[in-house]
Amino acid sequence: MRLYKLLGICLVLLSLSHCSTSPVLLTPVPPQIESMEGYASLWYEGVQGSARTKFSFLFVSPDRGRIDASDFLGRAIYQVIMTDNQAYFVLPSKKIYWRAEEQEIIFRFMGFHLSLEEMASLLSGRWPEDKEEDPLFEWDLERDKRNRIVRGNRGDLRFYVEEFIANTDIAHAIFFSHPLNEGRLKIRNIGFNQPLNERAFSTGFIQRYEEKTWEEIQKLF
């Protein structure tokens, strides 16, 4: 009798473990993603060297994004703020910033050009299906039997999903390659449609900071 009870308890615990959500996933995945935020790590190496970065991210549909990068000791390195068709690469410790097109700033972060929408799609696994039929759509995307995006390419830029989070269409680890570099992005945690702190996209720092060129930023970076 004790053996049967023990087996019963084990079966209950096993079923609960299968029902529990992944520790990476902070919220359920909604049918419609309005915003997403979380924490990730990025590694890449290429012709201009290598980089290992941890960063938090916040993306709000359709055109706002923020990235806060830190080193592996948790020390703040820089911020990327994209809002109202403006994009900034900010060094808070130096009170300076560089203003540029969002794809150019993402290039400095990722090592290749992406729009804010494309970067959000890469992280969320949700690409605009209506655009895939458009002959002007530049991406060639491949889906698996569960309709999840598993790989894609745009010209020389390629990516594939190494691992998904639990039983979702959200990527846990993504490998990407380009003639100039290759690397890996891993989601540490991610949540969706949570209450927003509007101050995250404030650009009031412009009044207190000094604008620099990218070449000037590099010398201090």
PDB file of C-alpha atoms in Angstrom:
ATOM      1  CA  MET A   1       0.000   0.000   0.000  1.00  0.00           C
ATOM      2  CA  ARG A   2       2.801   2.396   0.871  1.00  0.00           C
ATOM      3  CA  LEU A   3       4.452   1.620  -2.466  1.00  0.00           C
ATOM      4  CA  TYR A   4       1.228   2.494  -4.331  1.00  0.00           C
ATOM      5  CA  LYS A   5       0.919   5.747  -2.400  1.00  0.00           C
ATOM      6  CA  LEU A   6       4.531   6.623  -3.154  1.00  0.00           C
ATOM      7  CA  LEU A   7       4.023   5.900  -6.854  1.00  0.00           C
ATOM      8  CA  GLY A   8       0.865   8.018  -6.831  1.00  0.00           C
ATOM      9  CA  ILE A   9       2.668  10.969  -5.270  1.00  0.00           C
ATOM     10  CA  CYS A  10       5.464  10.667  -7.837  1.00  0.00           C
ATOM     11  CA  LEU A  11       2.968  10.675 -10.705  1.00  0.00           C
ATOM     12  CA  VAL A  12       1.246  13.784  -9.340  1.00  0.00           C
ATOM     13  CA  LEU A  13       4.558  15.619  -8.948  1.00  0.00           C
ATOM     14  CA  LEU A  14       5.596  14.583 -12.450  1.00  0.00           C
ATOM     15  CA  SER A  15       2.348  15.872 -13.949  1.00  0.00           C
ATOM     16  CA  LEU A  16       2.715  19.154 -12.107  1.00  0.00           C
ATOM     17  CA  SER A  17       6.245  19.579 -13.384  1.00  0.00           C
ATOM     18  CA  HIS A  18       5.009  19.155 -16.951  1.00  0.00           C
ATOM     19  CA  CYS A  19       2.260  21.723 -16.390  1.00  0.00           C
ATOM     20  CA  SER A  20       4.510  24.335 -14.847  1.00  0.00           C
ATOM     21  CA  THR A  21       5.686  27.204 -17.000  1.00  0.00           C
ATOM     22  CA  SER A  22       9.286  27.680 -18.037  1.00  0.00           C
ATOM     23  CA  PRO A  23      11.291  29.894 -15.650  1.00  0.00           C
ATOM     24  CA  VAL A  24      12.380  31.793 -18.768  1.00  0.00           C
ATOM     25  CA  LEU A  25       8.788  32.746 -19.583  1.00  0.00           C
ATOM     26  CA  LEU A  26       7.552  35.405 -17.139  1.00  0.00           C
ATOM     27  CA  THR A  27       4.007  35.617 -18.531  1.00  0.00           C
ATOM     28  CA  PRO A  28       1.809  33.522 -20.813  1.00  0.00           C
ATOM     29  CA  VAL A  29       2.318  34.212 -24.507  1.00  0.00           C
ATOM     30  CA  PRO A  30      -0.665  36.316 -25.671  1.00  0.00           C
ATOM     31  CA  PRO A  31      -2.330  35.977 -29.088  1.00  0.00           C
ATOM     32  CA  GLN A  32      -1.442  39.599 -29.821  1.00  0.00           C
ATOM     33  CA  ILE A  33       1.890  40.998 -28.617  1.00  0.00           C
ATOM     34  CA  GLU A  34       1.738  44.707 -27.827  1.00  0.00           C
ATOM     35  CA  SER A  35       4.947  44.838 -25.818  1.00  0.00           C
ATOM     36  CA  MET A  36       7.673  42.537 -24.601  1.00  0.00           C
ATOM     37  CA  GLU A  37      10.500  42.927 -22.164  1.00  0.00           C
ATOM     38  CA  GLY A  38      13.132  40.742 -20.667  1.00  0.00           C
ATOM     39  CA  TYR A  39      16.789  39.908 -20.366  1.00  0.00           C
ATOM     40  CA  ALA A  40      19.202  38.276 -22.813  1.00  0.00           C
ATOM     41  CA  SER A  41      22.842  37.667 -23.607  1.00  0.00           C
ATOM     42  CA  LEU A  42      24.602  38.276 -26.906  1.00  0.00           C
ATOM     43  CA  TRP A  43      27.886  36.958 -28.232  1.00  0.00           C
ATOM     44  CA  TYR A  44      29.390  37.614 -31.622  1.00  0.00           C
ATOM     45  CA  GLU A  45      32.769  37.726 -33.289  1.00  0.00           C
ATOM     46  CA  GLY A  46      33.885  38.938 -36.677  1.00  0.00           C
ATOM     47  CA  VAL A  47      36.322  40.991 -38.670  1.00  0.00           C
ATOM     48  CA  GLN A  48      36.216  43.859 -36.162  1.00  0.00           C
ATOM     49  CA  GLY A  49      36.666  41.702 -33.061  1.00  0.00           C
ATOM     50  CA  SER A  50      34.324  39.992 -30.632  1.00  0.00           C
ATOM     51  CA  ALA A  51      31.798  41.065 -28.010  1.00  0.00           C
ATOM     52  CA  ARG A  52      29.946  39.468 -25.108  1.00  0.00           C
ATOM     53  CA  THR A  53      27.086  41.479 -23.689  1.00  0.00           C
ATOM     54  CA  LYS A  54      24.177  41.044 -21.314  1.00  0.00           C
ATOM     55  CA  PHE A  55      21.229  43.330 -21.899  1.00  0.00           C
ATOM     56  CA  SER A  56      17.687  44.070 -20.882  1.00  0.00           C
ATOM     57  CA  PHE A  57      15.203  44.952 -23.592  1.00  0.00           C
ATOM     58  CA  LEU A  58      11.795  46.577 -23.927  1.00  0.00           C
ATOM     59  CA  PHE A  59       9.931  46.747 -27.229  1.00  0.00           C
ATOM     60  CA  VAL A  60       6.527  48.364 -27.658  1.00  0.00           C
ATOM     61  CA  SER A  61       4.626  48.018 -30.920  1.00  0.00           C
ATOM     62  CA  PRO A  62       5.006  49.554 -33.385  1.00  0.00           C
ATOM     63  CA  ASP A  63       8.022  51.841 -33.042  1.00  0.00           C
ATOM     64  CA  ARG A  64       9.490  52.095 -29.553  1.00  0.00           C
ATOM     65  CA  GLY A  65      12.397  50.154 -28.144  1.00  0.00           C
ATOM     66  CA  ARG A  66      15.007  50.311 -25.426  1.00  0.00           C
ATOM     67  CA  ILE A  67      18.125  48.223 -24.731  1.00  0.00           C
ATOM     68  CA  ASP A  68      20.301  48.541 -21.612  1.00  0.00           C
ATOM     69  CA  ALA A  69      23.608  46.724 -22.018  1.00  0.00           C
ATOM     70  CA  SER A  70      25.929  45.663 -19.207  1.00  0.00           C
ATOM     71  CA  ASP A  71      29.093  43.616 -18.924  1.00  0.00           C
ATOM     72  CA  PHE A  72      29.224  40.204 -17.228  1.00  0.00           C
ATOM     73  CA  LEU A  73      29.948  41.852 -13.903  1.00  0.00           C
ATOM     74  CA  GLY A  74      26.668  43.743 -14.162  1.00  0.00           C
ATOM     75  CA  ARG A  75      28.264  47.125 -14.834  1.00  0.00           C
ATOM     76  CA  ALA A  76      26.270  49.433 -17.120  1.00  0.00           C
ATOM     77  CA  ILE A  77      27.867  49.997 -20.519  1.00  0.00           C
ATOM     78  CA  TYR A  78      25.403  51.831 -22.732  1.00  0.00           C
ATOM     79  CA  GLN A  79      21.742  52.364 -23.619  1.00  0.00           C
ATOM     80  CA  VAL A  80      19.912  52.283 -26.935  1.00  0.00           C
ATOM     81  CA  ILE A  81      16.653  54.246 -27.100  1.00  0.00           C
ATOM     82  CA  MET A  82      14.416  54.208 -30.178  1.00  0.00           C
ATOM     83  CA  THR A  83      11.234  56.261 -30.296  1.00  0.00           C
ATOM     84  CA  ASP A  84       9.349  58.660 -32.570  1.00  0.00           C
ATOM     85  CA  ASN A  85      11.593  57.843 -35.541  1.00  0.00           C
ATOM     86  CA  GLN A  86      14.646  58.867 -33.504  1.00  0.00           C
ATOM     87  CA  ALA A  87      17.363  56.535 -32.242  1.00  0.00           C
ATOM     88  CA  TYR A  88      20.085  57.223 -29.680  1.00  0.00           C
ATOM     89  CA  PHE A  89      23.170  55.376 -28.504  1.00  0.00           C
ATOM     90  CA  VAL A  90      23.832  56.701 -24.996  1.00  0.00           C
ATOM     91  CA  LEU A  91      26.793  56.474 -22.624  1.00  0.00           C
ATOM     92  CA  PRO A  92      25.270  57.598 -19.302  1.00  0.00           C
ATOM     93  CA  SER A  93      28.591  57.504 -17.433  1.00  0.00           C
ATOM     94  CA  LYS A  94      30.056  60.049 -19.869  1.00  0.00           C
ATOM     95  CA  LYS A  95      26.803  61.989 -20.386  1.00  0.00           C
ATOM     96  CA  ILE A  96      27.147  61.775 -24.141  1.00  0.00           C
ATOM     97  CA  TYR A  97      25.046  60.304 -26.953  1.00  0.00           C
ATOM     98  CA  TRP A  98      25.103  59.552 -30.668  1.00  0.00           C
ATOM     99  CA  ARG A  99      21.995  60.090 -32.783  1.00  0.00           C
ATOM    100  CA  ALA A 100      21.500  58.011 -35.955  1.00  0.00           C
ATOM    101  CA  GLU A 101      19.037  55.903 -37.947  1.00  0.00           C
ATOM    102  CA  GLU A 102      17.702  52.944 -35.942  1.00  0.00           C
ATOM    103  CA  GLN A 103      19.218  50.369 -38.320  1.00  0.00           C
ATOM    104  CA  GLU A 104      22.635  51.996 -37.982  1.00  0.00           C
ATOM    105  CA  ILE A 105      22.438  51.939 -34.187  1.00  0.00           C
ATOM    106  CA  ILE A 106      21.238  48.326 -34.146  1.00  0.00           C
ATOM    107  CA  PHE A 107      24.186  47.539 -36.428  1.00  0.00           C
ATOM    108  CA  ARG A 108      26.549  48.844 -33.729  1.00  0.00           C
ATOM    109  CA  PHE A 109      24.760  46.630 -31.204  1.00  0.00           C
ATOM    110  CA  MET A 110      24.181  43.409 -33.184  1.00  0.00           C
ATOM    111  CA  GLY A 111      26.856  43.619 -35.871  1.00  0.00           C
ATOM    112  CA  PHE A 112      24.410  43.781 -38.795  1.00  0.00           C
ATOM    113  CA  HIS A 113      21.563  46.007 -39.942  1.00  0.00           C
ATOM    114  CA  LEU A 114      18.037  45.356 -38.649  1.00  0.00           C
ATOM    115  CA  SER A 115      15.012  47.561 -38.241  1.00  0.00           C
ATOM    116  CA  LEU A 116      13.332  47.788 -34.834  1.00  0.00           C
ATOM    117  CA  GLU A 117      10.418  45.738 -36.197  1.00  0.00           C
ATOM    118  CA  GLU A 118      12.779  43.024 -37.458  1.00  0.00           C
ATOM    119  CA  MET A 119      14.628  42.839 -34.151  1.00  0.00           C
ATOM    120  CA  ALA A 120      11.333  42.528 -32.265  1.00  0.00           C
ATOM    121  CA  SER A 121      10.254  39.762 -34.668  1.00  0.00           C
ATOM    122  CA  LEU A 122      13.544  37.937 -34.157  1.00  0.00           C
ATOM    123  CA  LEU A 123      13.088  37.972 -30.369  1.00  0.00           C
ATOM    124  CA  SER A 124       9.380  37.153 -30.323  1.00  0.00           C
ATOM    125  CA  GLY A 125       9.187  34.699 -33.214  1.00  0.00           C
ATOM    126  CA  ARG A 126       6.221  36.667 -34.553  1.00  0.00           C
ATOM    127  CA  TRP A 127       6.874  37.844 -38.097  1.00  0.00           C
ATOM    128  CA  PRO A 128       4.144  39.663 -40.069  1.00  0.00           C
ATOM    129  CA  GLU A 129       2.527  36.841 -42.047  1.00  0.00           C
ATOM    130  CA  ASP A 130       0.729  39.283 -44.328  1.00  0.00           C
ATOM    131  CA  LYS A 131       4.094  40.671 -45.473  1.00  0.00           C
ATOM    132  CA  GLU A 132       5.523  37.250 -46.328  1.00  0.00           C
ATOM    133  CA  GLU A 133       3.361  37.176 -49.452  1.00  0.00           C
ATOM    134  CA  ASP A 134       4.573  40.616 -50.512  1.00  0.00           C
ATOM    135  CA  PRO A 135       7.169  40.322 -53.336  1.00  0.00           C
ATOM    136  CA  LEU A 136       9.022  43.255 -51.739  1.00  0.00           C
ATOM    137  CA  PHE A 137       9.400  41.397 -48.438  1.00  0.00           C
ATOM    138  CA  GLU A 138      13.137  40.763 -48.153  1.00  0.00           C
ATOM    139  CA  TRP A 139      13.130  37.798 -45.751  1.00  0.00           C
ATOM    140  CA  ASP A 140      12.903  34.149 -46.741  1.00  0.00           C
ATOM    141  CA  LEU A 141      11.462  32.403 -43.667  1.00  0.00           C
ATOM    142  CA  GLU A 142      11.111  28.695 -42.989  1.00  0.00           C
ATOM    143  CA  ARG A 143       8.469  27.257 -40.638  1.00  0.00           C
ATOM    144  CA  ASP A 144       8.258  23.852 -38.987  1.00  0.00           C
ATOM    145  CA  LYS A 145       5.198  21.595 -38.761  1.00  0.00           C
ATOM    146  CA  ARG A 146       3.955  23.651 -35.796  1.00  0.00           C
ATOM    147  CA  ASN A 147       4.171  26.836 -37.882  1.00  0.00           C
ATOM    148  CA  ARG A 148       7.082  28.182 -35.815  1.00  0.00           C
ATOM    149  CA  ILE A 149       9.783  30.210 -37.544  1.00  0.00           C
ATOM    150  CA  VAL A 150      12.880  27.994 -37.394  1.00  0.00           C
ATOM    151  CA  ARG A 151      15.235  29.796 -39.784  1.00  0.00           C
ATOM    152  CA  GLY A 152      15.421  32.746 -42.132  1.00  0.00           C
ATOM    153  CA  ASN A 153      17.682  34.709 -44.374  1.00  0.00           C
ATOM    154  CA  ARG A 154      17.844  38.123 -45.970  1.00  0.00           C
ATOM    155  CA  GLY A 155      20.654  38.256 -48.475  1.00  0.00           C
ATOM    156  CA  ASP A 156      23.861  37.264 -46.666  1.00  0.00           C
ATOM    157  CA  LEU A 157      22.299  37.480 -43.206  1.00  0.00           C
ATOM    158  CA  ARG A 158      21.046  34.154 -41.872  1.00  0.00           C
ATOM    159  CA  PHE A 159      19.627  32.905 -38.587  1.00  0.00           C
ATOM    160  CA  TYR A 160      18.219  29.709 -37.178  1.00  0.00           C
ATOM    161  CA  VAL A 161      16.519  28.930 -33.888  1.00  0.00           C
ATOM    162  CA  GLU A 162      18.569  26.470 -31.861  1.00  0.00           C
ATOM    163  CA  GLU A 163      15.979  26.063 -29.108  1.00  0.00           C
ATOM    164  CA  PHE A 164      12.460  27.244 -28.281  1.00  0.00           C
ATOM    165  CA  ILE A 165      11.107  28.197 -24.852  1.00  0.00           C
ATOM    166  CA  ALA A 166       9.039  25.299 -23.514  1.00  0.00           C
ATOM    167  CA  ASN A 167       6.135  24.583 -25.918  1.00  0.00           C
ATOM    168  CA  THR A 168       5.923  28.060 -27.426  1.00  0.00           C
ATOM    169  CA  ASP A 169       6.945  29.734 -30.675  1.00  0.00           C
ATOM    170  CA  ILE A 170       9.325  32.028 -28.732  1.00  0.00           C
ATOM    171  CA  ALA A 171      13.011  31.403 -29.408  1.00  0.00           C
ATOM    172  CA  HIS A 172      15.255  30.591 -26.459  1.00  0.00           C
ATOM    173  CA  ALA A 173      18.526  30.598 -28.429  1.00  0.00           C
ATOM    174  CA  ILE A 174      19.205  32.005 -31.900  1.00  0.00           C
ATOM    175  CA  PHE A 175      22.352  31.562 -33.979  1.00  0.00           C
ATOM    176  CA  PHE A 176      23.055  34.114 -36.712  1.00  0.00           C
ATOM    177  CA  SER A 177      25.729  34.473 -39.351  1.00  0.00           C
ATOM    178  CA  HIS A 178      26.851  37.135 -41.792  1.00  0.00           C
ATOM    179  CA  PRO A 179      29.990  37.488 -43.943  1.00  0.00           C
ATOM    180  CA  LEU A 180      31.304  40.003 -41.398  1.00  0.00           C
ATOM    181  CA  ASN A 181      30.428  38.139 -38.202  1.00  0.00           C
ATOM    182  CA  GLU A 182      28.514  35.354 -36.496  1.00  0.00           C
ATOM    183  CA  GLY A 183      27.099  34.904 -33.047  1.00  0.00           C
ATOM    184  CA  ARG A 184      24.428  33.692 -30.689  1.00  0.00           C
ATOM    185  CA  LEU A 185      21.621  35.403 -28.825  1.00  0.00           C
ATOM    186  CA  LYS A 186      20.016  33.700 -25.829  1.00  0.00           C
ATOM    187  CA  ILE A 187      16.860  34.816 -24.030  1.00  0.00           C
ATOM    188  CA  ARG A 188      17.265  34.616 -20.244  1.00  0.00           C
ATOM    189  CA  ASN A 189      13.705  35.694 -19.477  1.00  0.00           C
ATOM    190  CA  ILE A 190      10.871  37.372 -21.335  1.00  0.00           C
ATOM    191  CA  GLY A 191       7.385  38.673 -20.558  1.00  0.00           C
ATOM    192  CA  PHE A 192       4.587  40.177 -22.636  1.00  0.00           C
ATOM    193  CA  ASN A 193       2.045  43.005 -22.421  1.00  0.00           C
ATOM    194  CA  GLN A 194       3.088  44.102 -18.944  1.00  0.00           C
ATOM    195  CA  PRO A 195       2.447  47.588 -17.473  1.00  0.00           C
ATOM    196  CA  LEU A 196       4.830  50.102 -19.033  1.00  0.00           C
ATOM    197  CA  ASN A 197       7.050  52.704 -17.471  1.00  0.00           C
ATOM    198  CA  GLU A 198       6.758  55.537 -19.986  1.00  0.00           C
ATOM    199  CA  ARG A 199       9.926  57.119 -18.585  1.00  0.00           C
ATOM    200  CA  ALA A 200      11.852  54.297 -20.230  1.00  0.00           C
ATOM    201  CA  PHE A 201      11.545  56.152 -23.534  1.00  0.00           C
ATOM    202  CA  SER A 202      12.229  59.642 -22.229  1.00  0.00           C
ATOM    203  CA  THR A 203      14.789  61.595 -24.238  1.00  0.00           C
ATOM    204  CA  GLY A 204      15.039  64.459 -21.774  1.00  0.00           C
ATOM    205  CA  PHE A 205      18.697  63.572 -21.271  1.00  0.00           C
ATOM    206  CA  ILE A 206      19.467  65.423 -24.524  1.00  0.00           C
ATOM    207  CA  GLN A 207      19.284  68.702 -22.640  1.00  0.00           C
ATOM    208  CA  ARG A 208      21.968  67.545 -20.189  1.00  0.00           C
ATOM    209  CA  TYR A 209      24.141  65.380 -22.443  1.00  0.00           C
ATOM    210  CA  GLU A 210      26.532  66.259 -25.239  1.00  0.00           C
ATOM    211  CA  GLU A 211      26.042  64.920 -28.764  1.00  0.00           C
ATOM    212  CA  LYS A 212      29.029  63.120 -30.315  1.00  0.00           C
ATOM    213  CA  THR A 213      29.876  61.348 -33.566  1.00  0.00           C
ATOM    214  CA  TRP A 214      30.269  57.566 -33.632  1.00  0.00           C
ATOM    215  CA  GLU A 215      34.026  57.970 -34.010  1.00  0.00           C
ATOM    216  CA  GLU A 216      34.115  60.083 -30.844  1.00  0.00           C
ATOM    217  CA  ILE A 217      31.925  57.546 -29.030  1.00  0.00           C
ATOM    218  CA  GLN A 218      34.270  54.717 -30.011  1.00  0.00           C
ATOM    219  CA  LYS A 219      37.272  56.445 -28.441  1.00  0.00           C
ATOM    220  CA  LEU A 220      35.478  56.579 -25.080  1.00  0.00           C
ATOM    221  CA  PHE A 221      33.626  53.288 -25.315  1.00  0.00           C
TER     222      PHE A 221
END
